[in-house]
């Protein structure tokens, strides 16, 4: 096929991949750092999208402001979820915590359906229909925004975890909560902040990805699965890994869909994940945990 | 005071099809309200609708049908919004209870012709027969490409239209199938755009997928014509798609400016009760209720006289919001189909 | 300085520590002696708030601490070097020391000075500052845990089996360190299975059996006590 | 069982490198059947690393390991286990949410035969074996002074008790060679004496023991022979009395700790 | 898990008797249908429990094996006219073969990576089922599947099917009981609790896991086949992630690693969803809230209620205290 199409497919893949990365960033925090498999992450993504929508349509605020408010509100919800569910369960078996997050996901998704209605909605964004021509490639401004925001969010999170004092406290808490408590770390606060940050990021992804598609109460399912795949494939807790994994997944899906079979697009993505994990069981950028 | 006529309404109330299920439910309920306000049927018998969620899955559809029949002992069943559900449900209800299938277009639903089974929507074949003519004669693209949902209906659409449109000299340049779970279509649309067809035909049932496709067609920079599949145009879709549906054609048995006498009261009732705009799916719901009411009335008011009711429905014209219906011996309705177009964000019927 | 009165701690339905009372005066070095399962670790965990007591009170510097979170206890200068090291396997030695200093009391020594002090005490930590703790040998890990505790600038140090897994030569160094810490005015509560060593270092000692204090005396007296000799020293 | 005096384990030129660090360098040593050999050395000398290579959980960088006449270099852990090498871990390692009894029963995998099929059919052989296993497990627990804790979850035991449970687990596999990594850690001198007794009785059952330990009283009173490692290199070998008085060993390892050998 | 105490034997006998007469008490075909669903879920949950409860690994691919079993038997009986009874063992066989191949690849990794691998394999099986229209009829699914039949006995009605699945559930329960009281099952638990230690005791961790995984997939295959012949329609949806989620909920809410847990969990799952119908549109919201609440207040699952009750009467029995059950940082166990 000709080069224009190829370049366009690569561009599509990169943007979709970046959307995955954006969703995965918050997951990396709770999953990679606190080792909590949070199935409700996708629902916070959904809430982010819906809150942006409602602030836009009901309060008439502009898109950017609505997205920012949504992120803050959902961060607050994340703190509440942590306080009610994840903090009390922190010492229980990982499967128990997983189930609680599954329950929370069901609760938010069904509550959302009840509250927001089953009808799909569309977030009006000034960038959604503005088309940019970059060379032979055509992209909407919204997609460029998704890409740029993901890069910024990712770099910020990376620097935060790696170098900030709080990041160190988060990692310590993840690896040994008792030891962390004995070192003087307020692990309750660490949990709360981590959830706030992760949920805020989830909401932001919802607000940014939202205008490229339609939103409806079950969009979270899709988001959380893609997010997990990216986190695992990148290597637990590795932000750089998530970046590469997300982009790789996006591009492979788009090329696979474009040149092999659209119906098998997802399956091709999964096949790649399987190949990656069999080749590097701990993900692309695993911090190899010694030899077992 | 006679006991009410109890109708089970089985449809997707949650999950991906929840919005379509909701529209159908609203349509049926608005019609039931209209009939009840006019004193019910057969001398004062009121209609009572019981709703069941099939979640769009055959298993839940079967469970719901069993529950309706065995637990709640309903008189009639309305259901079958999705073909897969319709096909499995009919195995449970066949020959036991009057069942009115609604939007499913799968030919197999009425192929065998169970004695108590009726289906309202036109089959794929009936729709394409009409619509392809309109495309050939009115829209007249030189070449066309398809983007269809990957299920029996989507595949059937491609088959029918490829045959019919090639027949009138339109070149079919290619097609793409997308999955029912997809949310982004840029990859497929990039491929289609590169085919440089005169028109893109979109066969999408799901409202949100449809809206995303129409928007993204424009966002890829495609400048040709867009043709929407028959039977899948609704006001919500128009609202969600922004400007990208402007001037787009579709075909539908339902138009708001129809002449059926029951249409106006139903539209009023619907608008009064619900915030959605009346749509084809809602009209199917209304039609199902009307058909049942008509049958019971014609059979003398006994809701369990299934043989009589079935016979009445198959032998007489049933007046509905979309005009008078005639059912075949196998229970297939014969709907009148109209060409519609989106003009200034309104669905208007195109009459010559 | 540290006062435990009528402490009770339960795991589920089972009480592991019954009515334990003990005091540690400012500047004292007190040791807790008892065989496996006597409740020594449980007592220390209750003091540092890792476990919630089901009865009794704990005061530190005149302030009730038994309802506080662990980090609040540490902010007051009461630092616990736990049994089983409790390290962060994927973090480096240096990161452990940094974290140790994070919530410690501000003191006369700045961070850099304190770090140098710990490195001087245990040169291996300086040598391995970028190694991940999880890959260190057992004894090396024990030193990391000890160093991390020292970085918090404790007023009172609780040590749970600090010599666990250490080579004899390092045990000596550690004993000297504890002694000099004590001399420099730090209060120490020591749990140690090398009972002879502990009693030689300590001023006073409590003997714990199945969750109860059964003896309490000066360390010297206990060291000479025939019951201690047979039950704990294996003589 | 091997007749005493025959070589059961021989290690030659074993080396393990981690990145830039040589944890074990060119170690050659052998153990006779029925012996108790002590492996000592400063922290980080490479003792645990050596154990990991003998137990199969860490492949050596070079060199070879022979157990009972067959070459086992780089054989995976479960193969070594099946051949009869059992070990305890320096960092407590047991089955945390099983009871002490079940810990020991699970550990008897190597010595039991009746599997799932037999259990489904409740065959006579199965019932006999289960009965026997239960008796044996209780006996091992009693041997390790843990019979009163049989129904306690491993997780809920104190540190010292967990250490003894680890030994019970290793014994349940009826090993021919037992690798003990600091079994006396967390025990007081009196308990250490009891451990010495226990090791003697283990030896009396015909098990060969390789022991890593920092408690010199334990080492001195139970070992037939000592091997000393420093920075991964073998620096001394011989009977305890001789090795513990070696000035080099005193300099790098013992310091001034009094030893009554 | 000994059945030696008299009280326990009595309780089991009473439970069995209750299960046997249940359909006669319901007096309503729909309730019998629910009983069948309960048993089907119990069967599938028991099989999933082998992986989640005994091996301690999370799999997101279980529904795919249910689907493989269902499609195998459905295709054999509709396209090749094979009697459904023969379809059962073949469904088990085919599902187990898929389990063997997929397990062989996926069990090289553990924890979340394994979960994602199984998710991936499951998704690929789903996609193939969805697109191989010639074999599976794609998204439209297979209809008109004949009912299960043993000789002259056909299982069209719910009541008969109930007894059939009940028998399978009891057999599987016995299988699981035999497992945990055998050398093999204790190896499963050892691997779950501490794989390195298990290996050092001579247990081949990989083979043990593979055995458990294949056994679980075989039972899932049987469950799927029974399902297909009972509902008589199947679509690729049966392999969907939501079905995996449902099974995981059933196992964990009941009590993972126990036999009663999955059976109870299935009862509560089916029963609760059904009784919440009165709540109308609030149904799923209430269900999710109850689910989340139960997890928070009963982290050990429903069976832990019973354990709690027992420990409150027998104070010597020791439970791990919540306050100290963090796995140690460096410890070999997890
Ligand atoms: N997590 C727990 N759950 C239940 N019981 C526990 C738990 N931890 C300890 N115990 C019990 O509490 C008692 C005291 O244990 P503790 O750890 O305090 O003993 P210790 O004196 O420190 O012994 P050691 O010298 O062996 O470390 C023991 O009987 C032990 O079994
Ligand atoms: N996975 C690893 N990666 C890097 N270095 C390692 C690793 N494992 C061990 N080491 C290093 O190898 C050396 C030997 O460690 P080992 O655990 O064998 O010592 P040891 O003799 O058992 O000491 P101790 O008496 O303190 O237990 C140590 O310096 C340790 O830091
Ligand atoms: Mg202790
Ligand atoms: Mg060691």
Short mmCIF file of C-alpha atoms and ligand atoms in Angstrom, two decimals, chain A residues 289-291, chain C residues 85 124 128 131-132 134-141 165-167, chain D residues 16-19 21-24 40-52 58 90 181-182 212 214 229 232 253, ligand 2:
data_model
loop_
_atom_site.label_atom_id
_atom_site.label_comp_id
_atom_site.label_asym_id
_atom_site.label_seq_id
_atom_site.Cartn_x
_atom_site.Cartn_y
_atom_site.Cartn_z
CA UNK A 289 13.72 -8.81 40.83
CA UNK A 290 16.79 -10.92 41.29
CA UNK A 291 16.78 -14.52 40.26
CA UNK C 85 14.56 -6.39 59.07
CA UNK C 124 29.93 -2.14 54.02
CA UNK C 128 27.17 -1.03 48.75
CA UNK C 131 22.94 -2.15 45.81
CA UNK C 132 19.30 -3.13 46.12
CA UNK C 134 16.86 -7.50 48.43
CA UNK C 135 20.07 -8.80 46.91
CA UNK C 136 22.23 -8.33 49.99
CA UNK C 137 23.28 -11.13 52.26
CA UNK C 138 21.31 -11.74 55.44
CA UNK C 139 23.82 -10.06 57.71
CA UNK C 140 24.24 -7.10 55.40
CA UNK C 141 20.50 -6.58 55.44
CA UNK C 165 22.53 -13.32 61.36
CA UNK C 166 25.65 -11.28 62.08
CA UNK C 167 29.12 -12.74 62.06
CA UNK D 16 28.99 -17.39 40.94
CA UNK D 17 29.14 -13.87 39.65
CA UNK D 18 26.47 -11.19 40.18
CA UNK D 19 27.10 -8.35 37.81
CA UNK D 21 30.58 -9.03 42.09
CA UNK D 22 31.99 -12.50 42.48
CA UNK D 23 29.99 -13.88 45.39
CA UNK D 24 31.55 -17.32 45.27
CA UNK D 40 31.27 -20.23 58.25
CA UNK D 41 32.52 -16.87 57.18
CA UNK D 42 31.81 -13.17 57.50
CA UNK D 43 28.60 -11.57 56.30
CA UNK D 44 28.47 -11.53 52.56
CA UNK D 45 31.12 -14.22 52.26
CA UNK D 46 28.95 -16.23 49.88
CA UNK D 47 27.62 -18.98 52.14
CA UNK D 48 23.98 -18.54 51.21
CA UNK D 49 24.93 -18.15 47.57
CA UNK D 50 26.77 -21.46 47.77
CA UNK D 51 23.70 -23.07 49.36
CA UNK D 52 21.51 -21.69 46.62
CA UNK D 58 20.69 -20.54 41.50
CA UNK D 90 18.18 -17.96 55.87
CA UNK D 181 21.18 -21.87 56.78
CA UNK D 182 21.60 -20.28 60.20
CA UNK D 212 25.85 -22.37 58.01
CA UNK D 214 27.22 -17.69 63.21
CA UNK D 229 34.69 -18.68 53.23
CA UNK D 232 33.65 -16.00 48.20
CA UNK D 253 35.53 -13.53 61.15
N1 LIG F 2 21.08 -11.46 43.58
C1 LIG F 2 22.20 -10.82 43.93
N2 LIG F 2 22.58 -9.76 43.22
C2 LIG F 2 23.71 -9.10 43.56
N3 LIG F 2 24.50 -9.42 44.59
C3 LIG F 2 24.14 -10.47 45.34
C4 LIG F 2 22.98 -11.22 45.05
N4 LIG F 2 22.86 -12.21 45.97
C5 LIG F 2 23.92 -12.07 46.80
N5 LIG F 2 24.69 -11.04 46.41
C6 LIG F 2 25.93 -10.59 47.04
O1 LIG F 2 26.76 -11.73 47.13
C7 LIG F 2 27.50 -11.72 48.33
C8 LIG F 2 27.31 -13.05 49.04
O2 LIG F 2 26.03 -13.13 49.62
P1 LIG F 2 25.55 -14.33 50.53
O3 LIG F 2 24.14 -14.12 50.78
O4 LIG F 2 25.96 -15.59 49.90
O5 LIG F 2 26.38 -14.11 51.86
P2 LIG F 2 26.39 -14.97 53.18
O6 LIG F 2 27.71 -15.57 53.26
O7 LIG F 2 25.25 -15.87 53.22
O8 LIG F 2 26.26 -13.83 54.28
P3 LIG F 2 25.42 -13.78 55.63
O9 LIG F 2 26.20 -14.45 56.65
O10 LIG F 2 25.32 -12.33 55.91
O11 LIG F 2 24.13 -14.41 55.36
C9 LIG F 2 27.00 -10.54 49.12
O12 LIG F 2 27.93 -9.49 49.00
C10 LIG F 2 25.71 -10.14 48.46
O13 LIG F 2 25.50 -8.77 48.53
#
